[in-house]
XYZ file of N, CA and C in Angstrom:
573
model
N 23.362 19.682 -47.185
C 23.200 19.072 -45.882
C 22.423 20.035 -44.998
N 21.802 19.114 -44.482
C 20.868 20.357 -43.602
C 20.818 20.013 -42.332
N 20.896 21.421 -41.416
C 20.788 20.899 -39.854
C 19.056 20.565 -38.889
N 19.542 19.927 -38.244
C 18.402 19.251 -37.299
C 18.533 20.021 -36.116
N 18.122 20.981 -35.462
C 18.533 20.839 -33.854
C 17.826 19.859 -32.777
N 18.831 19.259 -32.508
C 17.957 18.500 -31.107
C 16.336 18.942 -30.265
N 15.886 17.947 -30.549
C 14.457 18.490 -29.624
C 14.595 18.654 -28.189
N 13.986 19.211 -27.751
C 14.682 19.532 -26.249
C 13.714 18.634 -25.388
N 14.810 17.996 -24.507
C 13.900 17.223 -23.455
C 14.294 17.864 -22.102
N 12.938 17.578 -21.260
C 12.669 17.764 -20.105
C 13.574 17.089 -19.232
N 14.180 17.374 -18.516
C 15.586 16.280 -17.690
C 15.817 15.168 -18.528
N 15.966 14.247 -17.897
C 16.607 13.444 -18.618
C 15.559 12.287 -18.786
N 14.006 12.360 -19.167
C 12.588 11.542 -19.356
C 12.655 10.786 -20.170
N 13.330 9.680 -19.849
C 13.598 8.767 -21.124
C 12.746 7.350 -20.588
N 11.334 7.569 -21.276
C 10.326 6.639 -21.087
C 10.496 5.680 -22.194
N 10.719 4.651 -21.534
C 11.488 3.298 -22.626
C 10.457 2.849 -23.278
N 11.004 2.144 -24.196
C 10.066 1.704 -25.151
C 9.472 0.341 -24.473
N 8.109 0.256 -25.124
C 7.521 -1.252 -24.724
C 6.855 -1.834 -25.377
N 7.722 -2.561 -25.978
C 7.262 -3.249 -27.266
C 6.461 -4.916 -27.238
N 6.154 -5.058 -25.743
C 5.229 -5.641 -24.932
C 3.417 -5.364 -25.578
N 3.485 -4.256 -25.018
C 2.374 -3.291 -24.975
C 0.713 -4.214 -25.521
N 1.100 -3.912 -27.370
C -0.495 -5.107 -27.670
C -0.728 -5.907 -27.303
N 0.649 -7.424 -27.020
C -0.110 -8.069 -26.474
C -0.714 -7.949 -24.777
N 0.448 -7.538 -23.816
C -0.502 -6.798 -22.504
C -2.026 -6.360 -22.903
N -1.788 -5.153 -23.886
C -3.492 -4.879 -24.063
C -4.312 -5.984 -24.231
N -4.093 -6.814 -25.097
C -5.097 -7.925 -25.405
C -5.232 -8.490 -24.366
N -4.204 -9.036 -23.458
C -4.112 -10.048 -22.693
C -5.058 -9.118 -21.368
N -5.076 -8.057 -21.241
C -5.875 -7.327 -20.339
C -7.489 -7.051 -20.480
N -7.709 -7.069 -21.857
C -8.858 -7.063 -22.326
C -9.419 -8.425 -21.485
N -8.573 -9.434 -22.538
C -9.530 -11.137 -21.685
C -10.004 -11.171 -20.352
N -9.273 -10.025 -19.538
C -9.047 -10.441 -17.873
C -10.033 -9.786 -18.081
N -10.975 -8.679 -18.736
C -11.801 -7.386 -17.992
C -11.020 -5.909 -17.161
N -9.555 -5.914 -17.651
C -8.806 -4.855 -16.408
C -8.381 -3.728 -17.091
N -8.453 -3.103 -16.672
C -7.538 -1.839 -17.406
C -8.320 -0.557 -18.171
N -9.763 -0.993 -18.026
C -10.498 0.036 -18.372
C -11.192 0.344 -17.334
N -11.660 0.278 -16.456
C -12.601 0.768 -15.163
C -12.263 1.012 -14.413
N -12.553 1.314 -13.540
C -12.012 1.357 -11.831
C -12.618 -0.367 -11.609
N -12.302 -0.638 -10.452
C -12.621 -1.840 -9.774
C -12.847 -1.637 -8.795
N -13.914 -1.510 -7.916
C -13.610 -1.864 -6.245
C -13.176 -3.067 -5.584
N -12.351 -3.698 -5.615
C -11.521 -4.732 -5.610
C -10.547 -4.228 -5.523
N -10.238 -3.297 -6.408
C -8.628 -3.416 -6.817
C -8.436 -1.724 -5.581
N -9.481 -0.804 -5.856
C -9.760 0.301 -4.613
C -9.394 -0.237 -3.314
N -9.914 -1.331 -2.798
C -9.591 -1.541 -1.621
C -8.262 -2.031 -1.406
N -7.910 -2.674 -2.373
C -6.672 -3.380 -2.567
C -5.000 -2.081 -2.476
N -5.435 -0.905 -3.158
C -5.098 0.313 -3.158
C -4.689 0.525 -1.332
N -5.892 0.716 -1.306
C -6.059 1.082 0.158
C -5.226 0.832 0.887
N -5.066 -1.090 1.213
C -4.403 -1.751 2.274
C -2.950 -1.478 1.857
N -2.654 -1.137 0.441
C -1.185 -0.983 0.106
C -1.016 0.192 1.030
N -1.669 1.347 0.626
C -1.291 2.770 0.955
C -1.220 2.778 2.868
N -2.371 1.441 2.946
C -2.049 1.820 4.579
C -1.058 1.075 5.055
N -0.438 -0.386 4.385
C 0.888 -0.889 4.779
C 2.103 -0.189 4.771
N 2.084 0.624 3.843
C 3.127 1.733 3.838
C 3.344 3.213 4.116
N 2.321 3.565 4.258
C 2.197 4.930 5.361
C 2.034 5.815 3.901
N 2.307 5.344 2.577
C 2.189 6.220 1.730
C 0.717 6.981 1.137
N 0.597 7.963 1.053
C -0.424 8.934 0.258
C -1.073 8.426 -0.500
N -0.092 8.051 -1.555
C -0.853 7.063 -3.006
C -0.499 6.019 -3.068
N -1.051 5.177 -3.220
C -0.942 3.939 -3.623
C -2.048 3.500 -5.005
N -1.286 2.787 -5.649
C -2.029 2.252 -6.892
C -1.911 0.790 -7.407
N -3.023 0.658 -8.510
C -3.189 -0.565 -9.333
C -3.196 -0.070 -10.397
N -1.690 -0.210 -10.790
C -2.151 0.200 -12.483
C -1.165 -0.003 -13.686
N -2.808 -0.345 -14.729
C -2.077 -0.825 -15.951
C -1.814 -0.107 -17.323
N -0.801 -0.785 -17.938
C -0.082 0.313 -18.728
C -0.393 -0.122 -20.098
N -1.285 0.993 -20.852
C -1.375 0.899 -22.532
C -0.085 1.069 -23.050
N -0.499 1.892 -24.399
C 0.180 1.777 -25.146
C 0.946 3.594 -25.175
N -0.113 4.365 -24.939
C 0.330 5.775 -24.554
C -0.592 6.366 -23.377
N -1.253 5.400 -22.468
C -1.689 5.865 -21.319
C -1.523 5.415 -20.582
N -1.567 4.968 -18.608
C -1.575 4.015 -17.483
C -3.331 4.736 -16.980
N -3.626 3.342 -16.382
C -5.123 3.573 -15.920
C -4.908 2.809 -14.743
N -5.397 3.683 -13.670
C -5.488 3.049 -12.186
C -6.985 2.336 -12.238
N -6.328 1.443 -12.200
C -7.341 0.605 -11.972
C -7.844 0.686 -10.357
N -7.194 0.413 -9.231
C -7.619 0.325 -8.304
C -6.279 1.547 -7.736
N -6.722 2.622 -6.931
C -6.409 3.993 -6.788
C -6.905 4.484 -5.277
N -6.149 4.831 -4.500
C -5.905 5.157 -3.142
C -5.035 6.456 -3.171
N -5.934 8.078 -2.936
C -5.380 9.107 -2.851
C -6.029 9.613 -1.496
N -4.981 11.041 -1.025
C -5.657 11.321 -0.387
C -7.043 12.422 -0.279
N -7.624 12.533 1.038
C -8.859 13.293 0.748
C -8.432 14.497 -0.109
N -7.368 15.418 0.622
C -6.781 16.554 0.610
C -5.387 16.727 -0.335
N -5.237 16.672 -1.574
C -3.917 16.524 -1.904
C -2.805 17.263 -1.361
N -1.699 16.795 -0.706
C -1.001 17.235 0.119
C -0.005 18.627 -0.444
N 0.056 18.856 -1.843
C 0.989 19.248 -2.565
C 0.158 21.108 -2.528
N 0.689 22.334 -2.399
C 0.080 23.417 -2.952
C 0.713 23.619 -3.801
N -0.060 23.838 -5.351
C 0.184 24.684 -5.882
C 0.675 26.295 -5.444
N 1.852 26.848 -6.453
C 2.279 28.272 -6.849
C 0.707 29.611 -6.472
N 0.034 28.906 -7.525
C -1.617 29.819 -7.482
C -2.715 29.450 -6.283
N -2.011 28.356 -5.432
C -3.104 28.275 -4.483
C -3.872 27.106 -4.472
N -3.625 26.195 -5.976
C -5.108 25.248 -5.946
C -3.864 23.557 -5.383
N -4.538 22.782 -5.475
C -4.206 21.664 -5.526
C -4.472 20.591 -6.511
N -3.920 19.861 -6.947
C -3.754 18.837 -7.759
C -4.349 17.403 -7.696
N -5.440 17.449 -8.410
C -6.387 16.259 -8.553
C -5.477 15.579 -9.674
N -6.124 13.787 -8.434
C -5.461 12.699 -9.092
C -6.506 12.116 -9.625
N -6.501 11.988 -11.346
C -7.170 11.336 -11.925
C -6.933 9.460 -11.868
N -7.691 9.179 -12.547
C -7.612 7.626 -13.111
C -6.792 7.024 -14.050
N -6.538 8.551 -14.825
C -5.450 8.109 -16.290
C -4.265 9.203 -16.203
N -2.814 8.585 -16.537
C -2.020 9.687 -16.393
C -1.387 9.301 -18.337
N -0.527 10.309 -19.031
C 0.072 10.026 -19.577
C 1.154 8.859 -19.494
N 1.405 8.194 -21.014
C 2.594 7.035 -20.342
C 3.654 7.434 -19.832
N 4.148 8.805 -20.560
C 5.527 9.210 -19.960
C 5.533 10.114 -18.489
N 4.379 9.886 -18.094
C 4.418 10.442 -16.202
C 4.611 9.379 -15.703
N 5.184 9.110 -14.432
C 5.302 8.544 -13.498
C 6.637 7.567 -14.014
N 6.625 6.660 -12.636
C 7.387 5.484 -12.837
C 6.933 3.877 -12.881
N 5.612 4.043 -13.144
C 5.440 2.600 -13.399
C 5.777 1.895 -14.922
N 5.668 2.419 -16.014
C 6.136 2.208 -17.458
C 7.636 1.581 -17.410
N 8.425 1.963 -16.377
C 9.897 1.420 -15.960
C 9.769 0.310 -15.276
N 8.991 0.198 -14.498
C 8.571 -1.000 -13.889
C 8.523 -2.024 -15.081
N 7.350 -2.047 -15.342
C 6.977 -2.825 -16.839
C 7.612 -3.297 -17.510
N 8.520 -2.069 -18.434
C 9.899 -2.556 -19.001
C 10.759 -3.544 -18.598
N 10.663 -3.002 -17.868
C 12.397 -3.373 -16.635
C 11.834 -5.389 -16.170
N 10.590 -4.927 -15.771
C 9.932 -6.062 -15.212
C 10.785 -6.440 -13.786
N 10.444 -5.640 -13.173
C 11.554 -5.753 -11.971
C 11.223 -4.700 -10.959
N 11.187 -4.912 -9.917
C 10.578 -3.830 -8.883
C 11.707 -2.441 -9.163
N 11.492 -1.125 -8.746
C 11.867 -0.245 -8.748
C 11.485 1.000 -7.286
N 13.067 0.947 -6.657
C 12.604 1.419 -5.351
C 12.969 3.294 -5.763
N 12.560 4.238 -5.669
C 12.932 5.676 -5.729
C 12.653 6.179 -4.146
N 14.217 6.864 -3.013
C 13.967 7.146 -2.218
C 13.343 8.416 -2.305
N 14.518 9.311 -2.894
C 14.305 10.416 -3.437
C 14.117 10.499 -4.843
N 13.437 10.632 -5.995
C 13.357 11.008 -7.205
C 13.985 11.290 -7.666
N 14.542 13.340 -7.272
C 15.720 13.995 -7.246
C 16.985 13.505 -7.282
N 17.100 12.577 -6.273
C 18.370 11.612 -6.616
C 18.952 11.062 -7.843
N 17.928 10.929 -9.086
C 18.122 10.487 -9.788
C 18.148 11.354 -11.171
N 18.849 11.490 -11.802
C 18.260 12.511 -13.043
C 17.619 11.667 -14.222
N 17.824 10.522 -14.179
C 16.670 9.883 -15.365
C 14.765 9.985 -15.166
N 14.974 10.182 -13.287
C 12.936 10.462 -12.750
C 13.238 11.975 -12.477
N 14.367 12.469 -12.301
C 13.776 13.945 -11.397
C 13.147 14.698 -12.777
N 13.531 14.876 -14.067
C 12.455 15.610 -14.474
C 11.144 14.890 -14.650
N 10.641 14.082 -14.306
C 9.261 13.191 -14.712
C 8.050 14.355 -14.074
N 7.283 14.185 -15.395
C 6.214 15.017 -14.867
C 5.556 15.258 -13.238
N 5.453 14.237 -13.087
C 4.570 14.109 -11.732
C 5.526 14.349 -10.447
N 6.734 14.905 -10.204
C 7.367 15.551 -9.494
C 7.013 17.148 -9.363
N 6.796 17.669 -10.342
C 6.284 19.127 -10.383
C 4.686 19.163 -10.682
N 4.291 18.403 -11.023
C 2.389 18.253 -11.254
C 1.860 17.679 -9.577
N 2.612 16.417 -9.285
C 2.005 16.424 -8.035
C 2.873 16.043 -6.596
N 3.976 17.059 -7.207
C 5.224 16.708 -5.765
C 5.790 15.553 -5.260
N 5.937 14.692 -6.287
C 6.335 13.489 -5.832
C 7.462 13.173 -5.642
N 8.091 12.736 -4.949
C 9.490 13.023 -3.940
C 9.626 10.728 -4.124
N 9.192 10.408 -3.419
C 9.767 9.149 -3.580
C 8.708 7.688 -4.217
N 9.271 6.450 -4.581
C 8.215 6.021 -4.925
C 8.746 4.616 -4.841
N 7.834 2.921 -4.785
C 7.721 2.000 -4.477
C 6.889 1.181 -5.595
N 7.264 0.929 -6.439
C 6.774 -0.321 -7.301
C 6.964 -1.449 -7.908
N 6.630 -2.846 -7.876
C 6.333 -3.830 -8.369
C 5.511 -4.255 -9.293
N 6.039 -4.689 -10.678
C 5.507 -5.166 -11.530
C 4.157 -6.922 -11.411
N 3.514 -6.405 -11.824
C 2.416 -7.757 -12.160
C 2.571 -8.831 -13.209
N 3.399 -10.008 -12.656
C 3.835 -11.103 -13.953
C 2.928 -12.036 -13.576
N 2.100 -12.593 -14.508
C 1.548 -13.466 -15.115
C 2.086 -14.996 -14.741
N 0.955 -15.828 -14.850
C 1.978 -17.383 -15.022
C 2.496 -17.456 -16.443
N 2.307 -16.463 -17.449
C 3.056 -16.759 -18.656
C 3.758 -15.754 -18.709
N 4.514 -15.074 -17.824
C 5.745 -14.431 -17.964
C 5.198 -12.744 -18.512
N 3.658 -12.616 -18.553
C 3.678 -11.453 -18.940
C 3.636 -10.466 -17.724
N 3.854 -8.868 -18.101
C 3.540 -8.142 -16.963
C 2.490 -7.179 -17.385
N 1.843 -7.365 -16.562
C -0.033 -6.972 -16.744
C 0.247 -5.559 -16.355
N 0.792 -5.355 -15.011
C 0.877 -3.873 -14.958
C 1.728 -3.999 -13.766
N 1.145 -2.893 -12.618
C 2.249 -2.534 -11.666
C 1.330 -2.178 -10.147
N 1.743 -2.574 -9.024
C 1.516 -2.154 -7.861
C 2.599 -0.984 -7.152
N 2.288 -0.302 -6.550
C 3.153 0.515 -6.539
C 2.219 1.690 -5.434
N 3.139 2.310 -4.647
C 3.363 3.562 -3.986
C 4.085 4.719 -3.938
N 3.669 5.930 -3.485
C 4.408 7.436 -3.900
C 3.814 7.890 -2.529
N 4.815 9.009 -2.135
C 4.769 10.149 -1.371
C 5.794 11.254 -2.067
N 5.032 12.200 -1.421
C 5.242 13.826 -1.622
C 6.454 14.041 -0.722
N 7.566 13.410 -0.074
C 8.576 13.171 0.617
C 9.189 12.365 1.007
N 10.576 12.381 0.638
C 11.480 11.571 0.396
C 11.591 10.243 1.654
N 11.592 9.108 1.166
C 11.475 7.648 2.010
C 12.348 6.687 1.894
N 12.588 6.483 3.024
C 13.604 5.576 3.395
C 12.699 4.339 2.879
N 12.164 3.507 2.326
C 11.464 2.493 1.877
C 12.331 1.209 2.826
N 13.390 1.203 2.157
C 14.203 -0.100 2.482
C 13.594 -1.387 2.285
N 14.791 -2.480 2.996
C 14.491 -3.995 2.527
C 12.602 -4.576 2.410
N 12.516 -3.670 3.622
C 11.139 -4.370 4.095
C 10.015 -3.580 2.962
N 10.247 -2.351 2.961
C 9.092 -2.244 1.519
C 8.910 -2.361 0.443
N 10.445 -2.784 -0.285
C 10.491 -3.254 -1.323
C 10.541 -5.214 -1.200
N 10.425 -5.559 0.252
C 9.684 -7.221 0.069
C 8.409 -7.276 0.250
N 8.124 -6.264 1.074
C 6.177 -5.939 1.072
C 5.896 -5.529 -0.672
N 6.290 -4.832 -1.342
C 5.741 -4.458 -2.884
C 5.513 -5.848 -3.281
N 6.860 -6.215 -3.532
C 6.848 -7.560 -3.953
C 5.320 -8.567 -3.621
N 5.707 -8.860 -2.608
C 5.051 -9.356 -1.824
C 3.363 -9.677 -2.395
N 2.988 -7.886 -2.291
C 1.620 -7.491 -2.473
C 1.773 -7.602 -4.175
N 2.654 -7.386 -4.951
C 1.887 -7.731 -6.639
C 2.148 -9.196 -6.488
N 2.806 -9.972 -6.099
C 2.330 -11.865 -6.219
C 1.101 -12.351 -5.827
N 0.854 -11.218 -4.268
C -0.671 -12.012 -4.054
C -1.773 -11.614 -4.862
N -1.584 -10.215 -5.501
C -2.693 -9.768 -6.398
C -2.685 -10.654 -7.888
N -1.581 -10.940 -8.057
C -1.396 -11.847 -9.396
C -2.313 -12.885 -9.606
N -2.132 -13.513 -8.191
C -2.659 -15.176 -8.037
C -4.229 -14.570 -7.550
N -4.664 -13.943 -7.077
C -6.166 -13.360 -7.180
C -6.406 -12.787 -8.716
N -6.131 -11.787 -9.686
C -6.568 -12.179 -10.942
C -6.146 -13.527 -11.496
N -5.359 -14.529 -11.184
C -5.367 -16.071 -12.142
C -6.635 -16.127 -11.596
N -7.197 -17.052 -10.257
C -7.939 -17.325 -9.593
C -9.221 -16.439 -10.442
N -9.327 -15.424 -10.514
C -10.600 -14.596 -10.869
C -10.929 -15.318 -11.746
N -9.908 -15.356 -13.112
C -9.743 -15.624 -14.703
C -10.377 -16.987 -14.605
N -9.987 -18.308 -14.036
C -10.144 -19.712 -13.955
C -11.188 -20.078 -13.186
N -12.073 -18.750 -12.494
C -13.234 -19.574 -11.769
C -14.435 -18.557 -12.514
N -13.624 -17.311 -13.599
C -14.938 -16.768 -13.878
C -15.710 -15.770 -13.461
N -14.474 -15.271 -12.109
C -15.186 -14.306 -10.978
C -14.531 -13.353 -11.142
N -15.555 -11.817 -10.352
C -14.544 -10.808 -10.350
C -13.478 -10.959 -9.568
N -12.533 -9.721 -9.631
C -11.552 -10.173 -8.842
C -11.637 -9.978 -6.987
């Protein structure tokens, strides 16, 4: 008999499985989403990040071992210093197991984080120590056929009272973006 030792995990990063995933990919392919940026979906970013006072705000959809912001609202200046001095550029693609939109997805169900920390299943998640992320706001993207395309969603670098009203604004904002990609899909247009 031979021993195994446990692999060691980072807090408690238990990025669920999503056994969704190919068909999302496919079904994202048809739309045109999930590989580019969009300016559509940029501005769309935008009005989130400015309805909610938050830093980041995003559009984004989830492969199979990556998320791609599709439409991405950071700030000029990343608010976070690094230990050495530099600051932390937000790319377009994060790993799947950073952040909290992949839970979204899963879950298929909005997900409010006041504090992160609060929680030990997000406080070790990468992007708490990569880019100080303290609280976060997301809503999943369902389909008229029940799929979830991806996630709308917001983060700050300090802890937020979100409450009723920003988790019915999330909401809110992935239904109307939903029915603008159907609409895109059925007339042929970008979004």
């Amino acid at each position: 008999m031979s021993y195994e030792p446990p692999r060691p995990v980072r807090g408690l990063l238990l990025t669920p499985e999503d056994r969704a995933a190919p068909a999302r990919i496919s079904r994202l392919r048809r739309l045109g989403l999930g590989e580019r940026p969009e300016p559509a979906l940029d501005a769309f970013a935008d009005h989130l990040g400015q309805l909610t006072g938050a830093p980041y705000a995003m559009v984004n959809f989830i492969g199979e071992d990556h998320q791609f912001f599709a439409g991405l609202c950071t700030p000029v200046v990343a608010p976070v210093v690094r230990e050495d001095g530099s600051r932390p550029e937000v790319g377009r693609i994060l790993p799947r197991d950073h952040g909290f939109c992949p839970h979204v997805v899963v879950r298929r169900k909005a997900l409010v984080l006041e504090d992160v920390r609060d929680y030990p299943r997000f406080a070790g998640n990468p992007v708490v120590d990569e880019y100080g992320i303290r609280s976060y706001l997301g809503a999943p993207l369902v389909d008229r056929y029940g799929m979830v395309l991806g996630t709308v969603c917001a983060s700050d670098v300090a802890p937020r009272a979100w409450g009723r009203s920003g988790l019915d604004t999330i909401k809110a904002l992935a239904a109307e973006l939903v029915v603008r990609i159907e609409r895109s899909e059925a007339d042929g247009l970008p979004i």
